[in-house]
Short mmCIF file of C-alpha atoms in Angstrom, two decimals:
data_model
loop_
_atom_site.label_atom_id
_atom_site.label_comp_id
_atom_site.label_asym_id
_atom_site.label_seq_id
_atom_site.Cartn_x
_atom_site.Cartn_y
_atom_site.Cartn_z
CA UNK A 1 48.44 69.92 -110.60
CA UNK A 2 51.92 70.45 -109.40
CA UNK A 3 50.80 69.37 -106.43
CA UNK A 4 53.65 70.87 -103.01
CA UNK A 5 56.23 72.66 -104.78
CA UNK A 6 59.42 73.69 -102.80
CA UNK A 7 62.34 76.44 -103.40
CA UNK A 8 65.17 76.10 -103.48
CA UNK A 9 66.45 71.97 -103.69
CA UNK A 10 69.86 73.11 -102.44
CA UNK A 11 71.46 75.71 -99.91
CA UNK A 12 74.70 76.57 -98.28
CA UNK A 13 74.27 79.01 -95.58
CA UNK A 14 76.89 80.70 -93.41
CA UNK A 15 76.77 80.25 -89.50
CA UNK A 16 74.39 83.37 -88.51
CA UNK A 17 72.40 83.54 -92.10
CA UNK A 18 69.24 83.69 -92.77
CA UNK A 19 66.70 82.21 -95.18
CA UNK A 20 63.30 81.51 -96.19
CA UNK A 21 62.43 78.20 -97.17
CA UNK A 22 59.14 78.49 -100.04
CA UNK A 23 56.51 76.43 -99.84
CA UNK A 24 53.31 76.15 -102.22
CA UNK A 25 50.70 73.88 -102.99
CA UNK A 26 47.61 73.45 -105.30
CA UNK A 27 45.62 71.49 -104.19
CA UNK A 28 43.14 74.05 -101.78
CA UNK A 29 44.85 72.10 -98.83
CA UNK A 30 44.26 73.05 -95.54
CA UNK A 31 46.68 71.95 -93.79
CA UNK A 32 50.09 72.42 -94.10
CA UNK A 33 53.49 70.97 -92.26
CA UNK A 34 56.42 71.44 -92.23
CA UNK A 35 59.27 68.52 -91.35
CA UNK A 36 63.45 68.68 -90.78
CA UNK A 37 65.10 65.22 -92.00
CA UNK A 38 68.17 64.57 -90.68
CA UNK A 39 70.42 61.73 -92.18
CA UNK A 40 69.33 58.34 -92.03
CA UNK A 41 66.46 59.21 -89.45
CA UNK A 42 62.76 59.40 -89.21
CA UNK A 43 60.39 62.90 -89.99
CA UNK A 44 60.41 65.57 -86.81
CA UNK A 45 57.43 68.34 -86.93
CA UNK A 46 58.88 71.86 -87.12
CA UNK A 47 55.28 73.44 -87.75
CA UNK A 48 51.92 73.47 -88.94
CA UNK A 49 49.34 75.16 -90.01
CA UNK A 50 45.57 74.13 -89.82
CA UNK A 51 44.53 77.08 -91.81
CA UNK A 52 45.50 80.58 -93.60
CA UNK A 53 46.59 82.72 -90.59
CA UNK A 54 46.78 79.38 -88.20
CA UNK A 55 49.47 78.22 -87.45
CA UNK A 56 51.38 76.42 -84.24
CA UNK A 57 54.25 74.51 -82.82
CA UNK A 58 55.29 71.52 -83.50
CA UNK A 59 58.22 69.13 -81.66
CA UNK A 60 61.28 70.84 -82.85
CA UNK A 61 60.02 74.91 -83.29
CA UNK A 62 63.78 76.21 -81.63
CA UNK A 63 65.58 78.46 -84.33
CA UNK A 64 62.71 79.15 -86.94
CA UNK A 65 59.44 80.55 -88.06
CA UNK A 66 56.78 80.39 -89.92
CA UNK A 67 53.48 82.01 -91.67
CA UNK A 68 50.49 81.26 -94.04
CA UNK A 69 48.93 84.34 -94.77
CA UNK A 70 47.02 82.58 -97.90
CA UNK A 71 45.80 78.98 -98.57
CA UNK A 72 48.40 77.65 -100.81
CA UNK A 73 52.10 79.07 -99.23
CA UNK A 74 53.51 78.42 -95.84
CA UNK A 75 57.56 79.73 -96.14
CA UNK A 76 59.76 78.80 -93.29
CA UNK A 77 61.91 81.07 -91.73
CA UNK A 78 65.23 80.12 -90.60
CA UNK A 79 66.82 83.40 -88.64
CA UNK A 80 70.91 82.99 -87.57
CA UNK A 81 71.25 79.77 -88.93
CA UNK A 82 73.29 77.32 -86.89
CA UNK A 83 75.28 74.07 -88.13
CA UNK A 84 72.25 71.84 -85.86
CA UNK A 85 69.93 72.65 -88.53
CA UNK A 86 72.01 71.55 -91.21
CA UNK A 87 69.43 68.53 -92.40
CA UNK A 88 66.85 68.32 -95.98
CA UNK A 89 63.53 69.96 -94.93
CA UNK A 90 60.34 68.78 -96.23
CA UNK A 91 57.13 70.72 -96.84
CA UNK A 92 53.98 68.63 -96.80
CA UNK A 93 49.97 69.18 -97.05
CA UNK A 94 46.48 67.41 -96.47
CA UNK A 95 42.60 67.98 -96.70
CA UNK A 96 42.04 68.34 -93.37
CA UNK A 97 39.99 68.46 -91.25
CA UNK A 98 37.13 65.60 -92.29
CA UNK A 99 39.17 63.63 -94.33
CA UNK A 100 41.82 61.47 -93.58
CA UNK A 101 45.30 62.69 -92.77
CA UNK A 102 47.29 61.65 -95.86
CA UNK A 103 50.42 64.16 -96.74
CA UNK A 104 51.24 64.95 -99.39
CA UNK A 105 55.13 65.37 -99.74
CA UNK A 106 57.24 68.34 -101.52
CA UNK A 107 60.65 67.21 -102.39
CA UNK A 108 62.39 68.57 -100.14
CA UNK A 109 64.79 71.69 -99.63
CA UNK A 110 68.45 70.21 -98.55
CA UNK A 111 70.14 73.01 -96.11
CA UNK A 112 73.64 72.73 -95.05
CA UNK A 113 74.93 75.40 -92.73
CA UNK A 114 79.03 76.13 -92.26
CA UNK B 1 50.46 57.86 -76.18
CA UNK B 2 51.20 59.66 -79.14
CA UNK B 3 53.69 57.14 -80.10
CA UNK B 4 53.97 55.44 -83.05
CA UNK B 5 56.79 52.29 -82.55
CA UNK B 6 58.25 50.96 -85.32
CA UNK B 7 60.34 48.25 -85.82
CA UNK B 8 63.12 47.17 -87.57
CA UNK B 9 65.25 50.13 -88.13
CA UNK B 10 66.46 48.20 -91.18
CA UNK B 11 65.99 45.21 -93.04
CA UNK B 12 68.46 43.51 -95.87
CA UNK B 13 66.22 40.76 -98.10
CA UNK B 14 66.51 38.37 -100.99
CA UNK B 15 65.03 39.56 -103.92
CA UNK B 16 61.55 37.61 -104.20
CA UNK B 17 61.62 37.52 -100.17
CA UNK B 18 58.59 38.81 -98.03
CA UNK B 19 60.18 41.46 -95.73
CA UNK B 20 58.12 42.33 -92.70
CA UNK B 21 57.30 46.09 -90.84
CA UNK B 22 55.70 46.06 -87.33
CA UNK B 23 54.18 49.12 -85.54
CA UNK B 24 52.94 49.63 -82.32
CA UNK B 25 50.46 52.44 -81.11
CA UNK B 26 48.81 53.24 -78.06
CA UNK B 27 46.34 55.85 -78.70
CA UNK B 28 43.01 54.05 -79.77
CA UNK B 29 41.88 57.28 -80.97
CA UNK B 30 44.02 57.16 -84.07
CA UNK B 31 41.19 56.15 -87.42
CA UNK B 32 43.86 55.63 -89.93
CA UNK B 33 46.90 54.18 -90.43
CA UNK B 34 48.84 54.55 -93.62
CA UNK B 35 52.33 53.35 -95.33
CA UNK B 36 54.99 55.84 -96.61
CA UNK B 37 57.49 54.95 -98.90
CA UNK B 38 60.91 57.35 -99.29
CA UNK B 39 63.44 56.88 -101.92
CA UNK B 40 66.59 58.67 -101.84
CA UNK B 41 66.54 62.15 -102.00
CA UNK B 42 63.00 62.15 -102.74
CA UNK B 43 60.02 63.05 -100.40
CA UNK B 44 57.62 60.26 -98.58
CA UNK B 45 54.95 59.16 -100.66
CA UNK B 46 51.64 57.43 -99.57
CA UNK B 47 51.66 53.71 -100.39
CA UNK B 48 48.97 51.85 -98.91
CA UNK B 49 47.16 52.67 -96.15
CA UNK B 50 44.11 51.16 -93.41
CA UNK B 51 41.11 52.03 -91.33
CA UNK B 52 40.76 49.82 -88.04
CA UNK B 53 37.41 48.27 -89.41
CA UNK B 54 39.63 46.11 -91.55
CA UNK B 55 42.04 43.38 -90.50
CA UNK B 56 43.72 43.07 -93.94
CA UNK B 57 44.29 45.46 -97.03
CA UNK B 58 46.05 44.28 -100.11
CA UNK B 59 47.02 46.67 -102.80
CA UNK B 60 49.16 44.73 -105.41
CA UNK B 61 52.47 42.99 -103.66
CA UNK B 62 51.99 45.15 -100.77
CA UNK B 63 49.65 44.10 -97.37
CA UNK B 64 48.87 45.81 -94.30
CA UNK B 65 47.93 43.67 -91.46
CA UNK B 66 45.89 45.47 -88.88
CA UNK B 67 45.41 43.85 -84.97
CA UNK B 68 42.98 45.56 -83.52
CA UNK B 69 42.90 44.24 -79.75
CA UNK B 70 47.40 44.14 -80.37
CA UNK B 71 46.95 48.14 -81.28
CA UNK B 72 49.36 46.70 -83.88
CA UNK B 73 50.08 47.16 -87.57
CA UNK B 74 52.26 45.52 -90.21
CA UNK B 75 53.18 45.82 -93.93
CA UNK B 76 54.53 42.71 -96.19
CA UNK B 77 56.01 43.00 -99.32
CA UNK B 78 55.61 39.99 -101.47
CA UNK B 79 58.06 39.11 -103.97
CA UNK B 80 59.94 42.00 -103.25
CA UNK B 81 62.33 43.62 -105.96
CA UNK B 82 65.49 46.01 -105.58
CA UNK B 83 63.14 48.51 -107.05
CA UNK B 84 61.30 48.29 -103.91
CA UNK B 85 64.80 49.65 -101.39
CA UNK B 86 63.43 52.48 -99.98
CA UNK B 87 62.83 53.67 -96.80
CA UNK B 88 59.13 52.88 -95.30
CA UNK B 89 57.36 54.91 -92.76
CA UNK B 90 54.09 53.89 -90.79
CA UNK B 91 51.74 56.78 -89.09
CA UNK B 92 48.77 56.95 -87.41
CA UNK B 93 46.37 59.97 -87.12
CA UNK B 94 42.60 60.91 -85.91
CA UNK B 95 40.43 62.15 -88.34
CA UNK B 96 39.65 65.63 -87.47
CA UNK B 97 43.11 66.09 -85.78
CA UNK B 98 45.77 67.79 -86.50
CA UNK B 99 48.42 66.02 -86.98
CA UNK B 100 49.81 62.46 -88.35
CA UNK B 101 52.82 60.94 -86.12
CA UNK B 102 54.63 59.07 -87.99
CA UNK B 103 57.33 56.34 -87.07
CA UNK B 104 61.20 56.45 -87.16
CA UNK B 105 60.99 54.85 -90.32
CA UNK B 106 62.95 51.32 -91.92
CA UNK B 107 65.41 51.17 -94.22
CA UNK B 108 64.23 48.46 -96.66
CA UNK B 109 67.17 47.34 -98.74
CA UNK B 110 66.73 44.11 -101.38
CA UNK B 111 69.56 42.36 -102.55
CA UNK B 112 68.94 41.18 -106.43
#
């Protein structure tokens, strides 16, 4: 198992860009997060998803989007990207919803935005 | 009361010393209650974690310690190693929720 995959590990966008960030796991997940990193700080909750065509806000939604139209992707869209969200993005997944919640962790997409 | 309280925000140790997380929760909903550990540019990975039936869970040098009645939480690290500088995050979720909420996370750093 590859177990959460994420594309790409590195970006440079342009002030007003946009982008989709990939995310894919095989492990029949699901649930499915996604988190913004920003230096030297703790995990914020962009979005999640509880379930292939589920999916809801989480503490920091402002400035992107998301969809999970099958099990095992959930890309996040970043539309006129601005320098805040310059910060390494993180893609995570878990059984759900009778188990307990461990995520796992993709390794991360680092976005910086000039 | 979806707060998970974590404390310190970093921590600087001799190698073979027995650093010390705490975390604080409120909701007594939360079932589980498990360790991350980050290294640098990597993603968190699951280290140890506890159900609330337990007071104490060992998993080779690393311990949680788990206070009920407190609503409190802590990891040790015995004989700790550089190898073990990360950063560590604790959490707390409900089974059958929907989400884990996770502390700000402590930047463990041991000196060799």
């Amino acid at each position: 198992n590859a177990g959460v995959t994420q594309t790409p590990k590195f970006r440079i966008l342009k002030i007003g860009q946009s982008m989709t960030l990939q995310c894919t796991q095989d492990m029949n997940h699901n649930y499915m997060y996604w988190y913004r990193q920003d230096p030297g700080m703790g995990l914020k909750l962009i979005y999640y998803s509880v379930g292939a065509g589920i999916t809801d806000k989480g503490e920091v939604p402002n400035g992107y989007n998301v969809s999970r139209s099958t099990t095992e992707d959930f890309p996040l869209r970043l539309e006129l990207a601005a320098p805040s969200q310059t910060s390494v993005y993180f893609c995570a997944s878990s059984y759900g919803p009778r188990e307990p919640d461990t995520q796992y962790f993709g390794p991360g997409t680092r976005l910086t935005v000039l | 009361q979806q707060q998970v309280k974590q404390s310190p925000q970093s921590l600087i140790v001799q190698k073979g010393g027995i650093p010390i997380i705490n975390c604080a929760y409120e909701n007594t909903a939360f079932d589980y209650f498990p360790w991350y550990q980050q290294f640098p540019g990597k993603g968190p990975a699951l280290l140890i974690a506890i159900r609330p039936d337990v007071s104490e869970k060992k998993e080779g040098r690393f311990t949680i310690s788990f206070n009920k009645s407190a609503k409190q939480f802590s990891l040790h690290i015995m004989d700790s190693q550089p190898g073990d500088s990360a950063t560590y995050f604790c959490a707390a979720s409900r089974t059958g929720g929907f989400k884990t909420i996770f502390g700000a996370g402590t930047r463990l750093f041991v000196k060799a």
